[in-house]
Coordinates of N, CA and C in Angstrom, one line a residue:
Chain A
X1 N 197.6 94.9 72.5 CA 196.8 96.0 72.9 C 196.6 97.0 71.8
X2 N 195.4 97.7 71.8 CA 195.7 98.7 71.2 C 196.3 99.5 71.0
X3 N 196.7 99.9 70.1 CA 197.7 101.3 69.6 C 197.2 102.3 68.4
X4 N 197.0 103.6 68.9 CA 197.1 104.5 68.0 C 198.1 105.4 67.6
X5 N 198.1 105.5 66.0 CA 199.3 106.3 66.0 C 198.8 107.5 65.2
X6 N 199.4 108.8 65.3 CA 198.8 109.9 65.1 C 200.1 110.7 64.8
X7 N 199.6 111.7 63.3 CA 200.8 112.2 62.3 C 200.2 113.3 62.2
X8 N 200.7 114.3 61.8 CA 201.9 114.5 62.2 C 201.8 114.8 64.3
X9 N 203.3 115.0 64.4 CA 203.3 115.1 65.8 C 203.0 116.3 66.7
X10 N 203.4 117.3 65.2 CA 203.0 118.8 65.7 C 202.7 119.5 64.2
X11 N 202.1 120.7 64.3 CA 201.9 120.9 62.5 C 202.0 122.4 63.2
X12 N 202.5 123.5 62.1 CA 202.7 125.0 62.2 C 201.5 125.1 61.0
X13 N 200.9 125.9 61.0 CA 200.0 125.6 59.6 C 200.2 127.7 59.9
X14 N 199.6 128.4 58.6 CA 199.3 129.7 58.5 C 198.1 130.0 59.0
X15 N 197.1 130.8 59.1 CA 196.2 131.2 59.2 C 195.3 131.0 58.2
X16 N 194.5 130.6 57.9 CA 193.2 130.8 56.6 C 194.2 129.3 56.0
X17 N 195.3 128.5 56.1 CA 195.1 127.2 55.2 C 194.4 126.2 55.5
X18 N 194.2 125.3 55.0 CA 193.5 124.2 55.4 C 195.0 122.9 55.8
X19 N 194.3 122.4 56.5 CA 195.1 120.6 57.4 C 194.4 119.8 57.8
X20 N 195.4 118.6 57.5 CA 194.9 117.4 57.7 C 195.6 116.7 58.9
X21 N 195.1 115.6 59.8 CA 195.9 115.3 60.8 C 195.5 114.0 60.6
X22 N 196.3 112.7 61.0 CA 195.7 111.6 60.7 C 196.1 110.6 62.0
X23 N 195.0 109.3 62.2 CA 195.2 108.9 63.0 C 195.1 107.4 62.7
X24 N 196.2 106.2 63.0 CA 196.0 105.1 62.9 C 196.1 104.0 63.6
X25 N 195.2 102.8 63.6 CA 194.8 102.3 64.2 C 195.8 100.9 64.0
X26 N 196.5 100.3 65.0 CA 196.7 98.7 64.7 C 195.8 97.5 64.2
X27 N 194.7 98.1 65.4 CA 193.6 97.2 64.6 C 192.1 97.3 64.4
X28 N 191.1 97.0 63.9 CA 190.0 97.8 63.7 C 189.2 98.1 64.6
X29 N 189.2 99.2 64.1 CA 188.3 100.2 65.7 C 186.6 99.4 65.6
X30 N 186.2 99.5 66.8 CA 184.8 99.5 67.4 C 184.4 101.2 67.0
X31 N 185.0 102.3 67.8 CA 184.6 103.6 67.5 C 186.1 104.1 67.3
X32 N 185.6 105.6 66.8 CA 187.1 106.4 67.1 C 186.5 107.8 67.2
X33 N 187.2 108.0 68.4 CA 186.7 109.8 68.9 C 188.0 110.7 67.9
X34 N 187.4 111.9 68.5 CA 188.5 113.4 68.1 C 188.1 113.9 69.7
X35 N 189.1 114.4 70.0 CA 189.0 115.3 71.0 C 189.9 116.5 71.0
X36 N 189.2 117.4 71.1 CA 190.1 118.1 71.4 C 191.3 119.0 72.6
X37 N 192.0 119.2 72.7 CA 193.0 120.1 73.8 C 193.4 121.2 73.9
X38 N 192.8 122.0 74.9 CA 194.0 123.5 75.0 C 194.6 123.1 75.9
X39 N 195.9 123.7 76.1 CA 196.9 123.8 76.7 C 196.5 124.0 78.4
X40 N 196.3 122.9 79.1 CA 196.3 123.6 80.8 C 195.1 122.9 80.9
X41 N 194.4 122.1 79.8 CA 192.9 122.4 80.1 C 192.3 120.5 79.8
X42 N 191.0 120.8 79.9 CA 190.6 119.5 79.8 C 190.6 119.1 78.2
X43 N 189.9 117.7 78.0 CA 189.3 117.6 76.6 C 188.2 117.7 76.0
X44 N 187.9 118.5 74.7 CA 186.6 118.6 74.8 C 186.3 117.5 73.6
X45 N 185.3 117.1 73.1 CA 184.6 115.8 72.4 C 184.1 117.0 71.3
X46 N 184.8 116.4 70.1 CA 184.3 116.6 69.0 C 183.3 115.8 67.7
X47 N 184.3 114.3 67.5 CA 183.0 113.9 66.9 C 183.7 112.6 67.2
X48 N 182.6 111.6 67.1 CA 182.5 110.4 67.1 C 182.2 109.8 65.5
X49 N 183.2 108.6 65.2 CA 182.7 107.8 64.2 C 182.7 106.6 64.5
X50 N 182.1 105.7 63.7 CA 181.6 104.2 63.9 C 181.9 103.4 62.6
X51 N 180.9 104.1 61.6 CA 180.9 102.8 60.7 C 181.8 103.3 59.5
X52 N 182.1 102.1 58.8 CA 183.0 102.0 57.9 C 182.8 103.1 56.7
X53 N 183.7 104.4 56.5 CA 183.3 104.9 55.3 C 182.5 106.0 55.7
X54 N 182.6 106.2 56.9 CA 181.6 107.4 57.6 C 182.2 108.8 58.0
X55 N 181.7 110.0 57.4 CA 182.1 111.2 57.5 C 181.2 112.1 57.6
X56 N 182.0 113.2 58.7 CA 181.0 113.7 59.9 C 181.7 115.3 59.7
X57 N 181.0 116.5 59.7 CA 181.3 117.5 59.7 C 180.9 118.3 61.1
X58 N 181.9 119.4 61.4 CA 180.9 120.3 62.5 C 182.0 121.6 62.2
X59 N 181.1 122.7 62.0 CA 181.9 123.8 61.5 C 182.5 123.4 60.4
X60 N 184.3 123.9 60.4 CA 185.1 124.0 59.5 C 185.7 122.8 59.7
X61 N 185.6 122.0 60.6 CA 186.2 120.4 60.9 C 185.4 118.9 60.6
X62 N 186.3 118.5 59.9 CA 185.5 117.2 58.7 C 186.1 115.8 59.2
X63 N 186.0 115.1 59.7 CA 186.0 113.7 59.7 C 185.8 112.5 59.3
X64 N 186.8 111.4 59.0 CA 186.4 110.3 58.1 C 187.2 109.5 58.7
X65 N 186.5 108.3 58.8 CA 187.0 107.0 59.2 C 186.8 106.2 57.9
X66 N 187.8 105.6 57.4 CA 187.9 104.8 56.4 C 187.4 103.1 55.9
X67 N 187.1 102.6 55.2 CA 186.4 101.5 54.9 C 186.7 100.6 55.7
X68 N 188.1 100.3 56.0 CA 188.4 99.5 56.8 C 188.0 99.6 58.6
X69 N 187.9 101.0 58.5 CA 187.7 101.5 59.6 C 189.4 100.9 61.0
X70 N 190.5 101.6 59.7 CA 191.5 101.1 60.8 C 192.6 102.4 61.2
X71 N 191.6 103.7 60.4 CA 192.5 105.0 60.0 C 191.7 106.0 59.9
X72 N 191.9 107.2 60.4 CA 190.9 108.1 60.4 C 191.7 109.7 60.2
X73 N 191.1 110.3 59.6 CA 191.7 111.6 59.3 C 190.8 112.8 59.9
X74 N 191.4 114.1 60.4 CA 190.7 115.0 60.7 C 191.0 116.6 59.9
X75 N 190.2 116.8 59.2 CA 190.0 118.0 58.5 C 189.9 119.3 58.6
X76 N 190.8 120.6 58.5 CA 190.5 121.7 58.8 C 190.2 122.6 58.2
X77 N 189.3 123.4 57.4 CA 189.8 124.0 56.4 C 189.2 125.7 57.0
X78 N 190.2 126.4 55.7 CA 190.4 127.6 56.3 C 190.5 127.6 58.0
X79 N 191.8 127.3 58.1 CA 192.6 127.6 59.9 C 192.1 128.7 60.6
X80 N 191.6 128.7 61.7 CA 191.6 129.9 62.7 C 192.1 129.7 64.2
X81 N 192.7 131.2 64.6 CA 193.6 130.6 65.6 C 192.9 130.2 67.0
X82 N 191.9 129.7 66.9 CA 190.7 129.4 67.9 C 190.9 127.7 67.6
X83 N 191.2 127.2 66.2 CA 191.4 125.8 66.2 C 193.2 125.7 66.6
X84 N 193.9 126.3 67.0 CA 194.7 125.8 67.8 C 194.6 125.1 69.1
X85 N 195.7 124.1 69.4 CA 195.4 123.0 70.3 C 196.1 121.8 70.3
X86 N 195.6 121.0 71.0 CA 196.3 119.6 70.8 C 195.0 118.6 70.1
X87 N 195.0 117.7 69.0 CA 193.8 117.1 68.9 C 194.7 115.6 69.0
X88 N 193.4 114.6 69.5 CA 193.6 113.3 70.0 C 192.8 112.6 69.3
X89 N 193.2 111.1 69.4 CA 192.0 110.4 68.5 C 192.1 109.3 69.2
X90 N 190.7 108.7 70.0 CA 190.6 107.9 70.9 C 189.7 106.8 70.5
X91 N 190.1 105.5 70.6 CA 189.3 104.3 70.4 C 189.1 102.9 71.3
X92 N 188.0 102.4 70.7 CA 187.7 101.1 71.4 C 187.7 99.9 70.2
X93 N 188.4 98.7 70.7 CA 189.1 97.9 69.7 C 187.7 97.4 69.9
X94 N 187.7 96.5 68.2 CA 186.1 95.8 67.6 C 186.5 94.6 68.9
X95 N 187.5 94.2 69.4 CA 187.3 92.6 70.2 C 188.6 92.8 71.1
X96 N 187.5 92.6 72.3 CA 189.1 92.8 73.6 C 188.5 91.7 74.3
X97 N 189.3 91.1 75.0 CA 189.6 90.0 75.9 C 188.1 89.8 76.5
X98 N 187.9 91.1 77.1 CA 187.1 90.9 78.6 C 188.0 91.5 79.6
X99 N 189.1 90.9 79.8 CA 189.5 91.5 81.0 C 190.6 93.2 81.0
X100 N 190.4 93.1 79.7 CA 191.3 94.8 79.1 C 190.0 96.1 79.6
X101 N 190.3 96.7 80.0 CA 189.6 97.9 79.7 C 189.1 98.7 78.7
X102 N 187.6 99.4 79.3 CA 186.3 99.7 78.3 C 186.8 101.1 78.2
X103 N 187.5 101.4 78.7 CA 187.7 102.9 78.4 C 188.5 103.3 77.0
X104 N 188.9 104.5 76.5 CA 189.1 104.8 75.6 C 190.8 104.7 75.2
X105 N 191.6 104.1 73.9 CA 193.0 104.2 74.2 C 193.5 105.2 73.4
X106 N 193.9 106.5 73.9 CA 194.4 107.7 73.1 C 195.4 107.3 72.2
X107 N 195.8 108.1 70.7 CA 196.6 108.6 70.9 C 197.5 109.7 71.6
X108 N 198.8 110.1 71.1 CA 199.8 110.7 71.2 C 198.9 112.2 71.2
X109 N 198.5 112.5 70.2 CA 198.3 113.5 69.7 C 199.2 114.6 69.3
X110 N 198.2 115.6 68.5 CA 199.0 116.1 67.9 C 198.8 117.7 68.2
X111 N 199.8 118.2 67.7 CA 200.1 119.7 68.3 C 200.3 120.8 67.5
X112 N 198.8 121.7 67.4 CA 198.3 122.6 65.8 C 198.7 124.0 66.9
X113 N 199.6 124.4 65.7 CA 199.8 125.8 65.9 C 199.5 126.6 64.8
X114 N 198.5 127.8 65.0 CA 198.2 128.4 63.6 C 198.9 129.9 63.3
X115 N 199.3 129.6 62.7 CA 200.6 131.7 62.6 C 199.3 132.2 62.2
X116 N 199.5 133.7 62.5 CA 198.7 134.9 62.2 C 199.4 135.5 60.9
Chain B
X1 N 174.6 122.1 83.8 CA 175.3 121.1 84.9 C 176.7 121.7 85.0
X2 N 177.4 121.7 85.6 CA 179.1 122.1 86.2 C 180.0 121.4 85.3
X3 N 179.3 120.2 84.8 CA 180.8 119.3 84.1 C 181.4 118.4 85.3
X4 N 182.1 117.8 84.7 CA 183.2 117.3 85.5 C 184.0 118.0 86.4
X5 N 184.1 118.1 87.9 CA 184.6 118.9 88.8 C 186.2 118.2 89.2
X6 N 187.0 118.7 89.3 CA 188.0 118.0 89.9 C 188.7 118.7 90.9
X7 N 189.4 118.2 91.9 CA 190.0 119.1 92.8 C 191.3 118.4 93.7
X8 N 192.3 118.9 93.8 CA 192.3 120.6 93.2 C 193.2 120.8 91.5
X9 N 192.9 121.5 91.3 CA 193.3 122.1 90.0 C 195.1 121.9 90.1
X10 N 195.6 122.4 91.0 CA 197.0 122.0 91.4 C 197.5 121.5 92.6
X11 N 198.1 120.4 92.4 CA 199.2 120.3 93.4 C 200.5 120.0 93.9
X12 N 201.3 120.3 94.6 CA 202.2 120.3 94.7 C 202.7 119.5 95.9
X13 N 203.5 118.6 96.2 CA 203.8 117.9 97.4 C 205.1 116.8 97.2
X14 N 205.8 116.3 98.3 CA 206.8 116.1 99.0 C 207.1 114.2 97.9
X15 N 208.0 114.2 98.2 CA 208.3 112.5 97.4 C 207.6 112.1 99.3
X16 N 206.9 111.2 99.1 CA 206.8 110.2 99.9 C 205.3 110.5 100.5
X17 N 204.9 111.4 100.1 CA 203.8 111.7 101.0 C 202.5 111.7 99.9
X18 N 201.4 111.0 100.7 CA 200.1 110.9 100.1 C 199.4 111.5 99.7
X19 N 198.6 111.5 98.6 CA 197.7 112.6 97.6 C 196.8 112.2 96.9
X20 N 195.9 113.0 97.3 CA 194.4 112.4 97.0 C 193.7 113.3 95.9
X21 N 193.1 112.8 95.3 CA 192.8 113.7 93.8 C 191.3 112.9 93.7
X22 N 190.6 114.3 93.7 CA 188.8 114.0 93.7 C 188.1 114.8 92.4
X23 N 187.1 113.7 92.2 CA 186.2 113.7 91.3 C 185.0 113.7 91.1
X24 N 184.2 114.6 90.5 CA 182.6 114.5 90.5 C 182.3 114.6 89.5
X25 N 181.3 113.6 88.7 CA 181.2 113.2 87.8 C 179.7 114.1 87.1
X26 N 179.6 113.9 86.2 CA 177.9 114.8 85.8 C 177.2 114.1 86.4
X27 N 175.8 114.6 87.2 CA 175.0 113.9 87.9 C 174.4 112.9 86.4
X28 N 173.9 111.9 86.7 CA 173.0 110.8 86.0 C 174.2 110.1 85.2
X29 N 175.6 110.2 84.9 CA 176.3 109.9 84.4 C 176.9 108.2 85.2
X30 N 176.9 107.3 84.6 CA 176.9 105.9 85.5 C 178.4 105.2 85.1
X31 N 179.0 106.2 83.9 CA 180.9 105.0 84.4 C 181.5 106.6 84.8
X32 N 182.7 105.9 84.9 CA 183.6 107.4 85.4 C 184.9 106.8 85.5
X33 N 186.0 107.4 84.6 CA 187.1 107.2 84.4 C 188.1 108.2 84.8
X34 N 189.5 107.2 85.4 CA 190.6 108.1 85.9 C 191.5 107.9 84.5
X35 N 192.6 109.2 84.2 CA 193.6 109.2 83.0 C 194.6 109.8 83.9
X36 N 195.6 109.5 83.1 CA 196.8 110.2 83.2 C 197.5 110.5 82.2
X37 N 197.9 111.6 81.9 CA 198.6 112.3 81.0 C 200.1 112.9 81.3
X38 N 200.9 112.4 80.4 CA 202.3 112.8 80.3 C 203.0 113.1 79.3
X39 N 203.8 114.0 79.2 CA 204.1 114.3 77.6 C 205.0 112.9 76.8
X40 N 205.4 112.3 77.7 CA 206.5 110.7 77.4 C 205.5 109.8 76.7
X41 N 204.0 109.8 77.3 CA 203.1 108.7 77.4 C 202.0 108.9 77.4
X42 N 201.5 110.2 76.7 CA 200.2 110.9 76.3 C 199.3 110.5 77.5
X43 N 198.3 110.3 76.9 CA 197.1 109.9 77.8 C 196.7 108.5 78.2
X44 N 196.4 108.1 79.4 CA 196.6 106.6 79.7 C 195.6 106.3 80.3
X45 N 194.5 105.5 80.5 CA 193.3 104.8 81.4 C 194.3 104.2 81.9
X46 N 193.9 104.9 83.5 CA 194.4 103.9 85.1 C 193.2 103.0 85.0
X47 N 192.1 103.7 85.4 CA 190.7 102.8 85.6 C 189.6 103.1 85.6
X48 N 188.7 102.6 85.2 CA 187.1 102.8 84.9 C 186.0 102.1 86.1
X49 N 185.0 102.7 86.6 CA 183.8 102.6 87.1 C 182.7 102.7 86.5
X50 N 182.1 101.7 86.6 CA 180.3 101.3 86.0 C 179.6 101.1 87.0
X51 N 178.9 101.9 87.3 CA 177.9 102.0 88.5 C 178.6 102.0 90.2
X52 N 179.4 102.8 90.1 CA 180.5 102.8 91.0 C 181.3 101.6 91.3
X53 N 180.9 100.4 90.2 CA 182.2 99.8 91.0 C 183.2 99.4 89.9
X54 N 184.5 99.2 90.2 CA 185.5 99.4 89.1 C 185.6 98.1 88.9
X55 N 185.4 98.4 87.3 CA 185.8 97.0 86.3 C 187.2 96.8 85.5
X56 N 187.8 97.8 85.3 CA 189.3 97.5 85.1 C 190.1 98.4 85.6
X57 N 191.1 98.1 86.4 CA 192.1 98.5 86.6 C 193.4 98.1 86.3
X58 N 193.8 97.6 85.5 CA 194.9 97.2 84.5 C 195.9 98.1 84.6
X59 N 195.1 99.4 84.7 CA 196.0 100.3 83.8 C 196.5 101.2 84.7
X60 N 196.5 100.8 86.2 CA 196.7 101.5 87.2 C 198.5 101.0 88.1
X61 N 199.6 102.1 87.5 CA 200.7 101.5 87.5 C 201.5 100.9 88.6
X62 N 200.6 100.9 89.4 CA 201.5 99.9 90.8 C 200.8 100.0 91.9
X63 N 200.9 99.5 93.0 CA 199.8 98.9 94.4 C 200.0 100.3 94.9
X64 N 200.8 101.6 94.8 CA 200.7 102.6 95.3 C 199.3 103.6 95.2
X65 N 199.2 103.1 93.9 CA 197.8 104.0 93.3 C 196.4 103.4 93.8
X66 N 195.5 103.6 94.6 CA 194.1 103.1 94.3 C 192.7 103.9 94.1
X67 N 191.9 103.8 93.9 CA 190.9 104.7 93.6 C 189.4 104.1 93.6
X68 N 189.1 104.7 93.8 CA 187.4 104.8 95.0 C 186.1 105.3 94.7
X69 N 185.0 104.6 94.1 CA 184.2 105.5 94.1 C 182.7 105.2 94.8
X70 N 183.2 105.7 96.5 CA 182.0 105.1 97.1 C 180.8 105.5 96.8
X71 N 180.1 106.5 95.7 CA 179.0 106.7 95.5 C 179.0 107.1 94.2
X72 N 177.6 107.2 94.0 CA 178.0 108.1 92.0 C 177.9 109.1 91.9
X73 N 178.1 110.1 93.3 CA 178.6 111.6 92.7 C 179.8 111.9 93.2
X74 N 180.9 111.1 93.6 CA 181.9 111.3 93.7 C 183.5 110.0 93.7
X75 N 184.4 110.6 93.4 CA 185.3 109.2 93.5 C 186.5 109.9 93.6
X76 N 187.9 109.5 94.1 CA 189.0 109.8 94.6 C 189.8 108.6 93.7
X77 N 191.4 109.6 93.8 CA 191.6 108.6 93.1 C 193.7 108.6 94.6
X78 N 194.0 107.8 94.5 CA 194.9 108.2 96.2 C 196.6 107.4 95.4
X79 N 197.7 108.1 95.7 CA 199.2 107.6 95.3 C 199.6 107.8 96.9
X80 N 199.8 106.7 97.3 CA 200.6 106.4 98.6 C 201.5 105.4 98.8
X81 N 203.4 105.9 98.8 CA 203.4 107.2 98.5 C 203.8 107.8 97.4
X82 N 203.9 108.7 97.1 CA 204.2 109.4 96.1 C 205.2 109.6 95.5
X83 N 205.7 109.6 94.3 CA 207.2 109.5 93.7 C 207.2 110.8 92.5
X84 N 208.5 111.6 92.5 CA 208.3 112.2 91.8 C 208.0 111.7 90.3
X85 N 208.3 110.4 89.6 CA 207.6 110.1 88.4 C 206.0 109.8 88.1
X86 N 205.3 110.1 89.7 CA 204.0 110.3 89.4 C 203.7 111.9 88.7
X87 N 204.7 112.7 88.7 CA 204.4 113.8 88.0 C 203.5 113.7 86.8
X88 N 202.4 114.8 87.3 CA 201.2 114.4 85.8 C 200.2 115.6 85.8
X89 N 199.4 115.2 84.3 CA 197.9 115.5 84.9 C 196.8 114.7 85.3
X90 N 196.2 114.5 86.0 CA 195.4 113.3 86.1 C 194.0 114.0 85.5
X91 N 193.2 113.5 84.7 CA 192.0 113.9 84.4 C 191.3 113.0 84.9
X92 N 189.7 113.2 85.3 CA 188.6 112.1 85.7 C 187.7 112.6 84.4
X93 N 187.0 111.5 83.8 CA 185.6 111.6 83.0 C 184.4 110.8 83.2
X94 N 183.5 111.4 82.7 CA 182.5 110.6 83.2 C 181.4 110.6 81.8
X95 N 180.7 109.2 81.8 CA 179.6 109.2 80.3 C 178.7 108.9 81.0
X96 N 177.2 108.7 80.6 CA 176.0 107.9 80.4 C 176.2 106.7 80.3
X97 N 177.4 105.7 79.5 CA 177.4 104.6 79.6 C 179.0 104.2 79.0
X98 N 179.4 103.1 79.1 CA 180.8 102.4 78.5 C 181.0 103.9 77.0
X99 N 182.2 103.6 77.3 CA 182.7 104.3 75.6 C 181.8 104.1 74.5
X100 N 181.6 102.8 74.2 CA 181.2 102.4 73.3 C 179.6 103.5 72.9
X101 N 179.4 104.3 71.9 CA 178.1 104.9 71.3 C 178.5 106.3 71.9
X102 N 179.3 106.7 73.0 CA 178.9 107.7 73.9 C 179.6 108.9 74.0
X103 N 179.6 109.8 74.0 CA 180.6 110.6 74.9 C 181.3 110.7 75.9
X104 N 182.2 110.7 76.2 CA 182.9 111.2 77.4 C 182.8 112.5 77.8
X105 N 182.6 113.2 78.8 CA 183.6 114.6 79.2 C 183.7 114.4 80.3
X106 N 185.1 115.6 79.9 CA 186.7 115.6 80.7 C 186.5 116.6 82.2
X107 N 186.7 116.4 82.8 CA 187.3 117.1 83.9 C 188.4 117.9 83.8
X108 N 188.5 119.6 84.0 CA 189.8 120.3 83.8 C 191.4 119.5 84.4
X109 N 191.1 118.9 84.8 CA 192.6 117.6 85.1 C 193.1 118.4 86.3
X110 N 194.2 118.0 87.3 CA 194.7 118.0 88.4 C 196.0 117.7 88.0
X111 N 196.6 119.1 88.3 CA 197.8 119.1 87.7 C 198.9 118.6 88.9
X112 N 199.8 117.2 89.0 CA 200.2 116.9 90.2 C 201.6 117.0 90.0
X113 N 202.9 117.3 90.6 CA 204.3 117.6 90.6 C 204.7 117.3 92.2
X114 N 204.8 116.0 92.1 CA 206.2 115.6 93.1 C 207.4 116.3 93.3
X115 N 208.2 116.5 94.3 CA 209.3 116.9 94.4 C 209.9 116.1 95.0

């Protein structure tokens, strides 16, 4: 089955630094989401990647899924405490049975806290 | 559009007794997925719907749980009965189509606590 694994598990970062969160895959992704979490709340959909080597920006948050497309990193630069949260990284394996499910397999995620 | 509606936002109820957790999906939206979230076991697909009718349920942890979506603007998801290790949040989502190319959005989740 799929498995995502996602590092760090929780990150303290300052205000105004930049972070990286990473997410990895056992085996090669079809897609891989970011989502994001506040505490109490739903997820909201940040970006989607697909192909190998592909990187996606929105605001101050940068994305890259790697050649292999089995690893993906998520980029923050200059922190604000509005990107505090939980972020997740959700995929669909390149080849599943048929009888596994189409839906998405999360990570863990990870848990950004930004100091003021 | 409203988003993903769920209801209710909280609940609270008895070990043994049944609980039903509902879902509306964005109108025109055609799969619709139940999750479950726990801090032990993050986020989990119980089961997915394509055109209301469900194509995997794999991920749905025992004959207690089943879930329903007699039309495509709404679906239920039912633990009968209930144990306090169903403690959770249950989220419902809904796309335009399979994961694959698409978006998902989330439903504010249904926050459930057995006693």
């Amino acid at each position: 089955s799929q498995e995502l694994e996602q590092s760090p598990q929780s990150l303290i970062v300052q205000e105004g630094k930049n972070l990286t969160i990473n997410c990895t895959s056992s085996k090669t992704l079809y897609g891989l989401y970011w989502y994001k979490q506040k505490y109490g709340e739903g997820l909201i959909f940040l970006m989607m990647l697909q192909k190998g080597g592909e990187e996606k920006s929105h605001e101050k948050i940068t994305a890259k899924l790697d050649e292999k497309k089995q690893q993906s990193s998520l980029h923050i630069t200059a922190s604000q405490p509005s990107h505090a949260g939980i972020y997740l990284c959700g995929a669909v394996p390149v080849l599943y049975s048929g009888g596994g499910a189409d839906g998405l397999t999360f990570g863990k995620g990870t848990h950004l806290i930004i100091q003021p | 559009d409203a988003g993903v509606i769920q209801s209710p936002r909280h609940e609270v109820t008895e070990m043994g007794q049944e609980v039903t957790l509902r879902c509306k999906p964005i109108s025109g939206h055609n799969s619709l997925f139940w999750y479950r979230q726990t801090m032990m076991r993050g986020l989990e697909l119980l089961i997915y719907f394509n055109n209301n009718v469900p194509i995997d349920d794999s991920g749905m942890p025992e004959d207690r749980f089943s879930a329903k979506m007699p039309n495509a603007s709404f679906s239920t998801l039912k633990i009968q009965p209930s144990e306090p290790r169903d403690s959770a949040v249950y989220f419902c989502a809904s796309s335009l189509a399979r994961w694959a190319n698409t978006e998902a959005f989330f439903g504010q989740g249904t926050r459930l606590t057995v006693v």
